[in-house]
Tab-separated table of N, CA and C in Angstrom:
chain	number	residue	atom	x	y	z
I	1037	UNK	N	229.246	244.809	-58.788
I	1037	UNK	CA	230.022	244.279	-59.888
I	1037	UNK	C	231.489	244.041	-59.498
I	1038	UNK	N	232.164	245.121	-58.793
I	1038	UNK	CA	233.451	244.483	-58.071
I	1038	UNK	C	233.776	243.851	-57.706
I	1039	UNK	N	232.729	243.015	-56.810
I	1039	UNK	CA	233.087	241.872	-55.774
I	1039	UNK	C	232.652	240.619	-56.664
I	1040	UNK	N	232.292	240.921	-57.874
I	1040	UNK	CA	231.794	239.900	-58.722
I	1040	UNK	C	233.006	239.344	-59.464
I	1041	UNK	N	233.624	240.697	-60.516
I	1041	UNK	CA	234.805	240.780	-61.104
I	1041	UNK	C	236.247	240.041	-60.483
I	1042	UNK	N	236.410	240.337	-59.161
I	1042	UNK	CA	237.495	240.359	-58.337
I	1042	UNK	C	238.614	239.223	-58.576
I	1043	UNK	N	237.518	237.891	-58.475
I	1043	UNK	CA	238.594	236.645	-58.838
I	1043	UNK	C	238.938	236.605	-60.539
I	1044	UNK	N	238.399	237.175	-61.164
I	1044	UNK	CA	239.057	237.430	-62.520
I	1044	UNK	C	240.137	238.665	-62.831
I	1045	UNK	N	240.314	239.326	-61.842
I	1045	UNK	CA	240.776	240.585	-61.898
I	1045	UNK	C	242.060	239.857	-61.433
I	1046	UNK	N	241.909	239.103	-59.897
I	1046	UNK	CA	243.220	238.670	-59.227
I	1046	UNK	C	243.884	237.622	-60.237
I	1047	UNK	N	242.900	236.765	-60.818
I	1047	UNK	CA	243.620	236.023	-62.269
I	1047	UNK	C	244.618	236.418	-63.203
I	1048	UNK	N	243.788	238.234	-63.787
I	1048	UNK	CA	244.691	238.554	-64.875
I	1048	UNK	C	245.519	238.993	-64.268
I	1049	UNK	N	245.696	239.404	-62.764
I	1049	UNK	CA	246.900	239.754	-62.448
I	1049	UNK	C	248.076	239.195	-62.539
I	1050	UNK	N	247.448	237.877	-61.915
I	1050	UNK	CA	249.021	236.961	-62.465
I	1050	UNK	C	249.143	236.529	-63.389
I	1051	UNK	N	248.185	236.323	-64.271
I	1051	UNK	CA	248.504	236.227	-66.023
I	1051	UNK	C	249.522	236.989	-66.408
I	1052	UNK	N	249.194	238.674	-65.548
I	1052	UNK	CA	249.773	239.979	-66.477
I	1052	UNK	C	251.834	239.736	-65.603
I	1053	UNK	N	251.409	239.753	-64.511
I	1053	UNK	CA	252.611	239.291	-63.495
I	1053	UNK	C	253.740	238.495	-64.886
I	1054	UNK	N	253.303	237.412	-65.159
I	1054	UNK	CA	254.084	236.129	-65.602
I	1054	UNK	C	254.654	236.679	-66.970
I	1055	UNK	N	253.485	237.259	-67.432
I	1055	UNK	CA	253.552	237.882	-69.372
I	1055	UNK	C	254.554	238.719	-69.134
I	1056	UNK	N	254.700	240.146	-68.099
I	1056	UNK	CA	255.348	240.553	-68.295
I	1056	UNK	C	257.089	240.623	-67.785
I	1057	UNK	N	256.558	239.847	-67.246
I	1057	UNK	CA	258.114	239.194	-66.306
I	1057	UNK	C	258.882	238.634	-67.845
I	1058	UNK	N	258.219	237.771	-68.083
I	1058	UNK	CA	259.358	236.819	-69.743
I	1058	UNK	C	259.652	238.034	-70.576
I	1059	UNK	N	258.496	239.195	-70.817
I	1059	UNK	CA	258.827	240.159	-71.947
I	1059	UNK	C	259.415	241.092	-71.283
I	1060	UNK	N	259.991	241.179	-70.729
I	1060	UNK	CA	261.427	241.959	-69.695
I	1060	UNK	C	262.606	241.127	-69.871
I	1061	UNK	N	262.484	240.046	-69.339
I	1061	UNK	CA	263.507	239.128	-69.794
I	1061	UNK	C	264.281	239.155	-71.322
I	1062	UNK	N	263.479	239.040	-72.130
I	1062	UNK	CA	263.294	238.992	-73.234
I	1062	UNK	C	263.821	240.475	-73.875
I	1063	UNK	N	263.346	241.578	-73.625
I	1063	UNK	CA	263.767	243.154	-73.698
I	1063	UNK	C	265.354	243.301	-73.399
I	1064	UNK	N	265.456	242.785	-71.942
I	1064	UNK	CA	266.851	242.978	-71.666
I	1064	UNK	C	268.053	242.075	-72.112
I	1065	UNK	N	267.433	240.932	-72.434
I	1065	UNK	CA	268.562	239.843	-72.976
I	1065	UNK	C	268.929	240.928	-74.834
I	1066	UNK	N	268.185	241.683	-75.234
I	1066	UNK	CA	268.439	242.178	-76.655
I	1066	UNK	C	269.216	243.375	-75.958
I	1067	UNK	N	269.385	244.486	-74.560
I	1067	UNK	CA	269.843	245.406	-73.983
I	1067	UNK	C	271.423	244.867	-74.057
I	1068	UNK	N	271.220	244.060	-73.079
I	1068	UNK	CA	272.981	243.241	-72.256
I	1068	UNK	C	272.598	241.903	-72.556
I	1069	UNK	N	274.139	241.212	-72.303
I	1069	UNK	CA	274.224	239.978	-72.628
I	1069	UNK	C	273.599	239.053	-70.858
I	1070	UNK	N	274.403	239.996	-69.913
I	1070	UNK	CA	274.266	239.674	-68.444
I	1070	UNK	C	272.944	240.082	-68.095
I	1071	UNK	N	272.252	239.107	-67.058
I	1071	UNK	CA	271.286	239.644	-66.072
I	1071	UNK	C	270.823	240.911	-65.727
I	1072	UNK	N	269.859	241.610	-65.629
I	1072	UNK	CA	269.450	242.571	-65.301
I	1072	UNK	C	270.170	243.244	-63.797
I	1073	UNK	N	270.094	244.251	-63.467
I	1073	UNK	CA	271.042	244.548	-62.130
I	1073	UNK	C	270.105	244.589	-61.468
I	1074	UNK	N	270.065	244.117	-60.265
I	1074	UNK	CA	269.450	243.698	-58.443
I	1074	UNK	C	270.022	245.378	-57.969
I	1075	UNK	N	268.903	246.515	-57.238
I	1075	UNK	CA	268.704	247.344	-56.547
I	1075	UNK	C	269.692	246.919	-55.083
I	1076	UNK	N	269.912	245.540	-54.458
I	1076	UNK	CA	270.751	245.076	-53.443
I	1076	UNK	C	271.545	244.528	-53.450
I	1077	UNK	N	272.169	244.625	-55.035
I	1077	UNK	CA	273.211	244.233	-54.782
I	1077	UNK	C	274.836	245.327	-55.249
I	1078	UNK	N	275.724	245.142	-54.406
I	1078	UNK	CA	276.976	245.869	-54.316
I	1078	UNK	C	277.517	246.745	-55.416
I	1079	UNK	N	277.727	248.106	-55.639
I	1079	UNK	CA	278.450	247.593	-56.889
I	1079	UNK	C	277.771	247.828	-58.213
I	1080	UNK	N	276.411	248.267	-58.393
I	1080	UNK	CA	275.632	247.906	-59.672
I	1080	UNK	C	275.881	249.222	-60.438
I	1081	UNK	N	276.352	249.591	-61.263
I	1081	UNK	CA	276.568	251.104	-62.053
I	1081	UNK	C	274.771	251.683	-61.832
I	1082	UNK	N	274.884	252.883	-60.752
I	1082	UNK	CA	273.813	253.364	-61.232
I	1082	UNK	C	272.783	253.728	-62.361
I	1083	UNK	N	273.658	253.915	-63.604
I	1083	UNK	CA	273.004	254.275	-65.121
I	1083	UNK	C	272.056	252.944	-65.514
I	1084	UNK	N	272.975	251.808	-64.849
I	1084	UNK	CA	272.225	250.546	-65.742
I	1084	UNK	C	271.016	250.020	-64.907
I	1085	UNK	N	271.137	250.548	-63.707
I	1085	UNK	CA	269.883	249.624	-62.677
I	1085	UNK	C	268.929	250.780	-62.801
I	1086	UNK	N	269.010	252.149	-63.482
I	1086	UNK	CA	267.809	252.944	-63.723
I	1086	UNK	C	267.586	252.570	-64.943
I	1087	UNK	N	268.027	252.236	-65.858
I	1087	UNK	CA	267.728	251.800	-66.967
I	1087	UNK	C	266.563	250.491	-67.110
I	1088	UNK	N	267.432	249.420	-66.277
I	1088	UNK	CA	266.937	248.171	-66.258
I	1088	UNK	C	265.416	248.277	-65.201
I	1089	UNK	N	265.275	249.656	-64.418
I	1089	UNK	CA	264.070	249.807	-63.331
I	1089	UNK	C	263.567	250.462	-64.220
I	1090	UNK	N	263.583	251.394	-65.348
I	1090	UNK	CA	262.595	252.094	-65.967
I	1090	UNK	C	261.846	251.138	-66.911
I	1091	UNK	N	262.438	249.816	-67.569
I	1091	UNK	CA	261.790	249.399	-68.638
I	1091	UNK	C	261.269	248.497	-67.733
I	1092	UNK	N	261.702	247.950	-67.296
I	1092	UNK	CA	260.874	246.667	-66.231
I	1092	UNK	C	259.444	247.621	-66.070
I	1093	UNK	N	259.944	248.694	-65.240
I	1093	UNK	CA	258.662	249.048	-64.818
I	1093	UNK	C	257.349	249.968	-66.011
I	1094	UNK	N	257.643	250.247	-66.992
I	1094	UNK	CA	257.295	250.662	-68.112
I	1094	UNK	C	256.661	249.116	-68.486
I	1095	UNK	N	257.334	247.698	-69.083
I	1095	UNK	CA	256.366	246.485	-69.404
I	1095	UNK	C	255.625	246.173	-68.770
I	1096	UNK	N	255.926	246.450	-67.108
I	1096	UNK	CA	254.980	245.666	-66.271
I	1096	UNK	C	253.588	246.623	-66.331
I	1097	UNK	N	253.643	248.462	-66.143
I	1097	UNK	CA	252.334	248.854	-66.030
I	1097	UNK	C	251.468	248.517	-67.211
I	1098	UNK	N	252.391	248.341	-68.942
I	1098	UNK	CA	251.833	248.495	-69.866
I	1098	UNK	C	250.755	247.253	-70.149
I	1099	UNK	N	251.694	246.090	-69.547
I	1099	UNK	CA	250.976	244.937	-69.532
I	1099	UNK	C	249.826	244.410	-68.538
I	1100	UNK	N	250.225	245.250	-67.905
I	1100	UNK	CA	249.300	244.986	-66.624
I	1100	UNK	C	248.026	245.712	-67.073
I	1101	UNK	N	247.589	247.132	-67.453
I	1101	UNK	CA	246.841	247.999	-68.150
I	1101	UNK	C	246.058	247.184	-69.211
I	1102	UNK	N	247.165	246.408	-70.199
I	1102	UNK	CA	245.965	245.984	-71.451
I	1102	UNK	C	245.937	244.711	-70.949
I	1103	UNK	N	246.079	243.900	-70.184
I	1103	UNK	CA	245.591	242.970	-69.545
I	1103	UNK	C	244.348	243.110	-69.107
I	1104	UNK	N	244.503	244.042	-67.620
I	1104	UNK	CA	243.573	244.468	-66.916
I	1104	UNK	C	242.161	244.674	-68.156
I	1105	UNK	N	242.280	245.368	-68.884
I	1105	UNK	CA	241.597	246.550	-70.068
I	1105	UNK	C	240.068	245.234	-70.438
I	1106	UNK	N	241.683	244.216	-70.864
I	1106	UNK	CA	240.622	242.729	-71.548
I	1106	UNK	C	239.874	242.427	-70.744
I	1107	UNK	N	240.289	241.783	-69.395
I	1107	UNK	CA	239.479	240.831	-68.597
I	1107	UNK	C	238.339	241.708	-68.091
I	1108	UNK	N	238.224	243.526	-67.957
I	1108	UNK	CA	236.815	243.445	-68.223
I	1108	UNK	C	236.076	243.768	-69.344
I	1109	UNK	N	236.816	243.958	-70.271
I	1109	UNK	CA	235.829	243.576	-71.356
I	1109	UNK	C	235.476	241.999	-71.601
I	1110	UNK	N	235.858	241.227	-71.559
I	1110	UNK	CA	235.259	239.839	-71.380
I	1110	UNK	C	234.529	239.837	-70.205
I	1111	UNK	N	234.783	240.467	-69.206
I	1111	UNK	CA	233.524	240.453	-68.009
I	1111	UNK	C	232.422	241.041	-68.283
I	1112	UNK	N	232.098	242.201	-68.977
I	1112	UNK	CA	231.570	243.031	-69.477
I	1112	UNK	C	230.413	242.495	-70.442
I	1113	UNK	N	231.453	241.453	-71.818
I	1113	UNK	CA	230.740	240.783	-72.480
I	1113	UNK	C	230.057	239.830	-72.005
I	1114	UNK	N	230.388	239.193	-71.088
I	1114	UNK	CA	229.629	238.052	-70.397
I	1114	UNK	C	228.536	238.241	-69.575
I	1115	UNK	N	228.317	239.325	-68.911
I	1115	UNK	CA	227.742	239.775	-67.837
I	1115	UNK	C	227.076	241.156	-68.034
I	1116	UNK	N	227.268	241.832	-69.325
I	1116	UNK	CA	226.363	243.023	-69.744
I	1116	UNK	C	226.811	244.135	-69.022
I	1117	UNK	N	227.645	243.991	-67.736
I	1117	UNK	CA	228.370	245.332	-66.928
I	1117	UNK	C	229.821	245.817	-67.283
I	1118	UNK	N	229.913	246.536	-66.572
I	1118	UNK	CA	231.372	247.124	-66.717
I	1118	UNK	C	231.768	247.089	-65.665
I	1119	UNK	N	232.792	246.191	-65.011
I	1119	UNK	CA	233.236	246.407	-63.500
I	1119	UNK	C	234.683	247.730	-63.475
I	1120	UNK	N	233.498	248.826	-63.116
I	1120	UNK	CA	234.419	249.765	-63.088
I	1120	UNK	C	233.516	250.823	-63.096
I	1121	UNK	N	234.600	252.014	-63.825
I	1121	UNK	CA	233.801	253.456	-63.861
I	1121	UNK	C	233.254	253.310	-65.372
I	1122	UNK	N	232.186	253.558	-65.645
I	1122	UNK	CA	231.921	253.853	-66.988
I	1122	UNK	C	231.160	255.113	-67.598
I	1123	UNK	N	232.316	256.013	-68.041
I	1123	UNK	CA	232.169	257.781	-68.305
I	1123	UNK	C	230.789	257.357	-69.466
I	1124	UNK	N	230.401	256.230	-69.958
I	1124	UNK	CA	229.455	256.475	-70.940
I	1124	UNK	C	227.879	256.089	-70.442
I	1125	UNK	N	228.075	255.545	-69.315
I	1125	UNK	CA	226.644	255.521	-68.547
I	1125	UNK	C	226.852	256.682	-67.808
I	1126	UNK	N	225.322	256.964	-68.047
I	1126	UNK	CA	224.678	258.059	-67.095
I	1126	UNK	C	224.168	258.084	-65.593
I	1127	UNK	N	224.687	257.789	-64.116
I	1127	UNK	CA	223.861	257.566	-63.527
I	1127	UNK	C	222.940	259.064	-62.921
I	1128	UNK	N	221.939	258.792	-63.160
I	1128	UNK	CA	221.089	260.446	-62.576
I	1128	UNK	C	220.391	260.086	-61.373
């Protein structure tokens, strides 16, 4: 089922990639008026580039997760499996 799933998996990835990139954008333009702070660049007040690295990275797993979550349940629905672990089948 993995190797079945895979090109839908690498799909929602960049679905989830793109979604959550704008809703970061979007988060931080309501934070600061300026750009998010760059990790390389000179100069960045530490408080604000942990700030701006915690929520980035907080939208991206969240989105990435209920992204991920859907595309196999639509795989799932389509195909009767679960590409994954599934604690509610039994294998004996």
């Amino acid at each position: 089922m993995k190797i079945l799933f895979a090109p839908m998996g690498i799909a929602a990835g960049l679905v989830a990639g793109l979604v959550a990139k704008k809703a970061f954008e979007k988060a931080w333009a309501v934070i600061d008026d300026e750009d998010p702070p760059e990790p390389d660049v000179r100069g960045v007040p530490t408080g604000k580039l942990l700030a701006a690295l915690a929520i980035e990275g907080a939208i991206f797993r969240v989105t990435k997760g209920i992204v991920d979550h859907q595309a196999r349940s639509a795989f799932a629905g389509a195909t009767g499996r679960w590409p994954g672990e599934d604690p509610a089948r039994e294998d004996d």
